Short mmCIF file of C-alpha atoms in Angstrom, two decimals:
data_model
loop_
_atom_site.label_atom_id
_atom_site.label_comp_id
_atom_site.label_asym_id
_atom_site.label_seq_id
_atom_site.Cartn_x
_atom_site.Cartn_y
_atom_site.Cartn_z
CA MET A 226 69.17 51.23 -74.75
CA LYS A 227 70.06 49.18 -77.61
CA THR A 228 71.75 45.85 -76.86
CA THR A 229 74.09 46.19 -79.73
CA HIS A 230 75.60 49.31 -78.12
CA THR A 231 76.04 47.12 -75.02
CA ILE A 232 77.90 44.37 -76.79
CA LYS A 233 79.94 47.07 -78.88
CA TYR A 234 81.00 48.20 -75.63
CA ALA A 235 81.61 45.00 -74.01
CA LEU A 236 84.06 44.03 -77.04
CA PHE A 237 86.00 47.14 -76.61
CA MET A 238 86.47 46.40 -73.03
CA ALA A 239 87.34 42.70 -73.70
CA SER A 240 89.98 43.82 -76.44
CA ALA A 241 91.41 46.42 -74.22
CA LEU A 242 91.89 44.03 -71.32
CA ILE A 243 93.46 41.45 -73.97
CA ILE A 244 95.93 44.00 -75.20
CA TYR A 245 96.81 45.43 -71.86
CA PHE A 246 97.60 41.63 -70.67
CA ILE A 247 99.58 40.80 -73.60
CA LEU A 248 101.54 43.81 -73.35
CA ILE A 249 102.39 43.47 -69.75
CA ASP A 250 103.07 39.59 -70.73
CA ILE A 251 105.61 40.95 -73.47
CA ILE A 252 107.19 43.38 -71.08
CA GLY A 253 107.61 40.35 -68.49
CA TYR A 254 105.40 41.64 -65.83
CA ALA A 255 102.20 39.25 -66.34
CA GLY A 256 102.99 37.57 -63.10
CA GLN A 257 102.94 40.64 -60.80
CA SER A 258 99.14 40.35 -59.86
CA TYR A 259 99.04 43.78 -58.50
CA LEU A 260 98.99 45.24 -61.99
CA SER A 261 95.44 43.69 -62.41
CA PHE A 262 94.16 46.96 -60.73
CA PHE A 263 94.54 48.65 -63.83
CA ASN A 264 91.92 46.09 -65.51
CA ALA A 265 89.39 48.07 -63.16
CA ILE A 266 90.45 51.24 -65.23
CA ILE A 267 89.77 49.82 -68.29
CA VAL A 268 86.60 48.38 -67.43
CA GLY A 269 85.68 51.70 -65.66
CA ALA A 270 86.40 53.41 -68.71
CA GLY A 271 84.14 51.39 -70.91
CA ILE A 272 81.32 51.23 -68.27
CA TYR A 273 81.45 54.97 -68.50
CA PHE A 274 81.20 55.09 -72.18
CA VAL A 275 78.07 52.59 -72.01
CA LEU A 276 76.40 54.68 -69.59
CA LYS A 277 77.01 57.96 -71.52
CA ASP A 278 75.59 56.44 -74.51
CA VAL A 279 72.45 55.16 -72.31
CA TYR A 280 72.19 58.78 -71.10
CA LYS A 281 72.47 60.31 -74.59
CA ASN A 282 69.98 57.89 -76.30
CA ALA A 283 67.41 57.95 -73.68
CA ASN A 284 64.46 60.45 -73.86
CA LYS A 285 64.12 59.97 -70.10
CA PHE A 286 67.24 58.47 -68.30
CA LYS A 287 66.23 55.72 -66.10
CA TYR A 288 68.71 55.03 -63.30
CA MET A 289 68.03 50.99 -63.61
CA ASP A 290 68.56 51.21 -67.34
CA GLY A 291 71.77 52.59 -66.89
CA PHE A 292 72.73 50.04 -64.14
CA VAL A 293 71.64 47.14 -66.23
CA ALA A 294 73.33 48.17 -69.33
CA GLY A 295 76.74 48.65 -67.25
CA ILE A 296 76.34 45.28 -65.62
CA LYS A 297 75.58 43.54 -69.09
CA ALA A 298 78.62 45.14 -70.84
CA GLY A 299 81.05 44.25 -68.05
CA PHE A 300 79.71 40.71 -67.52
CA ILE A 301 80.28 39.98 -71.40
CA ALA A 302 83.77 41.46 -71.19
CA THR A 303 84.40 39.41 -68.34
CA ILE A 304 83.39 36.24 -69.90
CA LEU A 305 85.31 37.09 -73.09
CA TYR A 306 88.50 37.90 -70.92
CA THR A 307 88.09 34.74 -68.68
CA ILE A 308 88.05 32.69 -71.94
CA PHE A 309 90.93 34.48 -73.33
CA MET A 310 92.76 33.92 -70.03
CA ALA A 311 91.74 30.25 -70.06
CA ILE A 312 93.27 29.68 -73.41
CA TYR A 313 96.26 31.74 -72.93
CA LEU A 314 97.24 30.38 -69.52
CA PHE A 315 96.89 26.76 -70.21
CA GLU A 316 97.60 26.47 -73.96
CA ILE A 317 99.97 29.40 -75.14
CA HIS A 318 101.86 30.05 -71.96
CA PRO A 319 101.49 27.53 -69.45
CA GLU A 320 104.82 28.65 -67.59
CA LEU A 321 103.12 31.59 -66.39
CA CYS A 322 100.20 29.45 -64.95
CA LEU A 323 103.09 27.80 -62.72
CA GLU A 324 104.26 31.12 -61.78
CA LEU A 325 100.97 32.17 -60.66
CA LYS A 326 100.52 28.84 -58.82
CA GLU A 327 103.66 29.60 -56.64
CA GLN A 328 102.03 33.00 -55.88
CA VAL A 329 98.64 31.54 -54.84
CA ALA A 330 98.43 29.49 -51.70
CA ILE A 331 95.40 27.05 -52.53
CA ALA A 332 95.07 23.82 -50.57
CA GLY A 333 94.71 20.80 -52.99
CA GLU A 334 94.45 20.39 -56.66
CA GLY A 335 92.47 22.33 -58.98
CA ILE A 336 94.46 25.66 -59.12
CA GLU A 337 93.53 26.05 -62.76
CA ALA A 338 89.70 26.33 -61.89
CA ALA A 339 90.78 28.60 -59.09
CA LEU A 340 92.67 31.01 -61.12
CA LEU A 341 89.89 31.31 -63.71
CA LEU A 342 87.32 31.46 -60.83
CA PHE A 343 89.46 34.29 -59.44
CA ILE A 344 89.65 36.29 -62.74
CA PHE A 345 85.84 35.87 -63.35
CA LEU A 346 84.66 37.02 -60.03
CA SER A 347 86.87 39.84 -59.95
CA GLY A 348 85.65 41.05 -63.19
CA LEU A 349 82.28 40.44 -62.01
CA ALA A 350 82.61 42.43 -58.90
CA THR A 351 84.15 45.13 -60.73
CA SER A 352 81.28 45.15 -63.18
CA ILE A 353 78.70 45.34 -60.44
CA VAL A 354 80.47 48.22 -58.49
CA LEU A 355 81.62 50.43 -61.11
CA PRO A 356 78.14 51.20 -62.57
CA LEU A 357 77.13 52.19 -58.88
CA VAL A 358 79.94 54.60 -58.85
CA ILE A 359 79.64 56.15 -62.14
CA LEU A 360 75.79 56.41 -62.35
CA PRO A 361 75.76 59.32 -59.94
CA LEU A 362 77.32 61.56 -62.40
CA TYR A 363 74.32 61.04 -64.70
CA LYS A 364 71.50 61.54 -61.84
CA LYS A 365 69.53 64.53 -62.28
CA SER A 366 69.41 66.87 -59.09
CA TRP A 367 66.08 67.48 -57.46
CA ASN A 368 67.54 70.73 -55.89
CA THR A 369 66.87 73.07 -58.43
CA ARG A 370 65.92 76.86 -58.40
CA ASP A 371 62.60 75.86 -59.77
CA ILE A 372 61.80 73.18 -57.52
CA ARG A 373 63.20 75.66 -54.41
CA GLU A 374 60.79 78.19 -55.41
CA LYS A 375 57.98 75.91 -55.53
CA GLN A 376 58.49 74.59 -52.09
CA LYS A 377 57.47 76.60 -48.93
CA PRO A 378 59.40 76.69 -46.24
CA LEU A 379 58.62 74.98 -42.97
CA ASN A 380 58.75 77.87 -40.59
CA GLN A 381 55.77 79.85 -42.23
#
């Protein structure tokens, strides 16, 4: 698996996440945290295409290669999206940060770090879980007709 393909898909995922966020902010729903569920769908689609590319370009598909490629792409996209959110929430649209601060109950100061940590960790968790969910689509079955014909039944 070429790293450039992983980076290419990571950039696509990060771009799609940023465009989605800007669109929901323009509509006025950026403060609705339940809409972040669609981030998982965007990342899932990106990881699907990463794994498809790994599967297509590998002579012999290795499960771990696909898993690592999916995590790398998701991790890079998560870092880029978290950086964008830091700039957007604190420099471009600080009112949104205050709106989110009212929704999140955290004792003490440092809500900014907590918001960014939440964005980063939710993206990271999604990037770890989704390759595990998508990889079975590319797993070759050992239960083929040729294998079954070669096996001897236990009761003979």
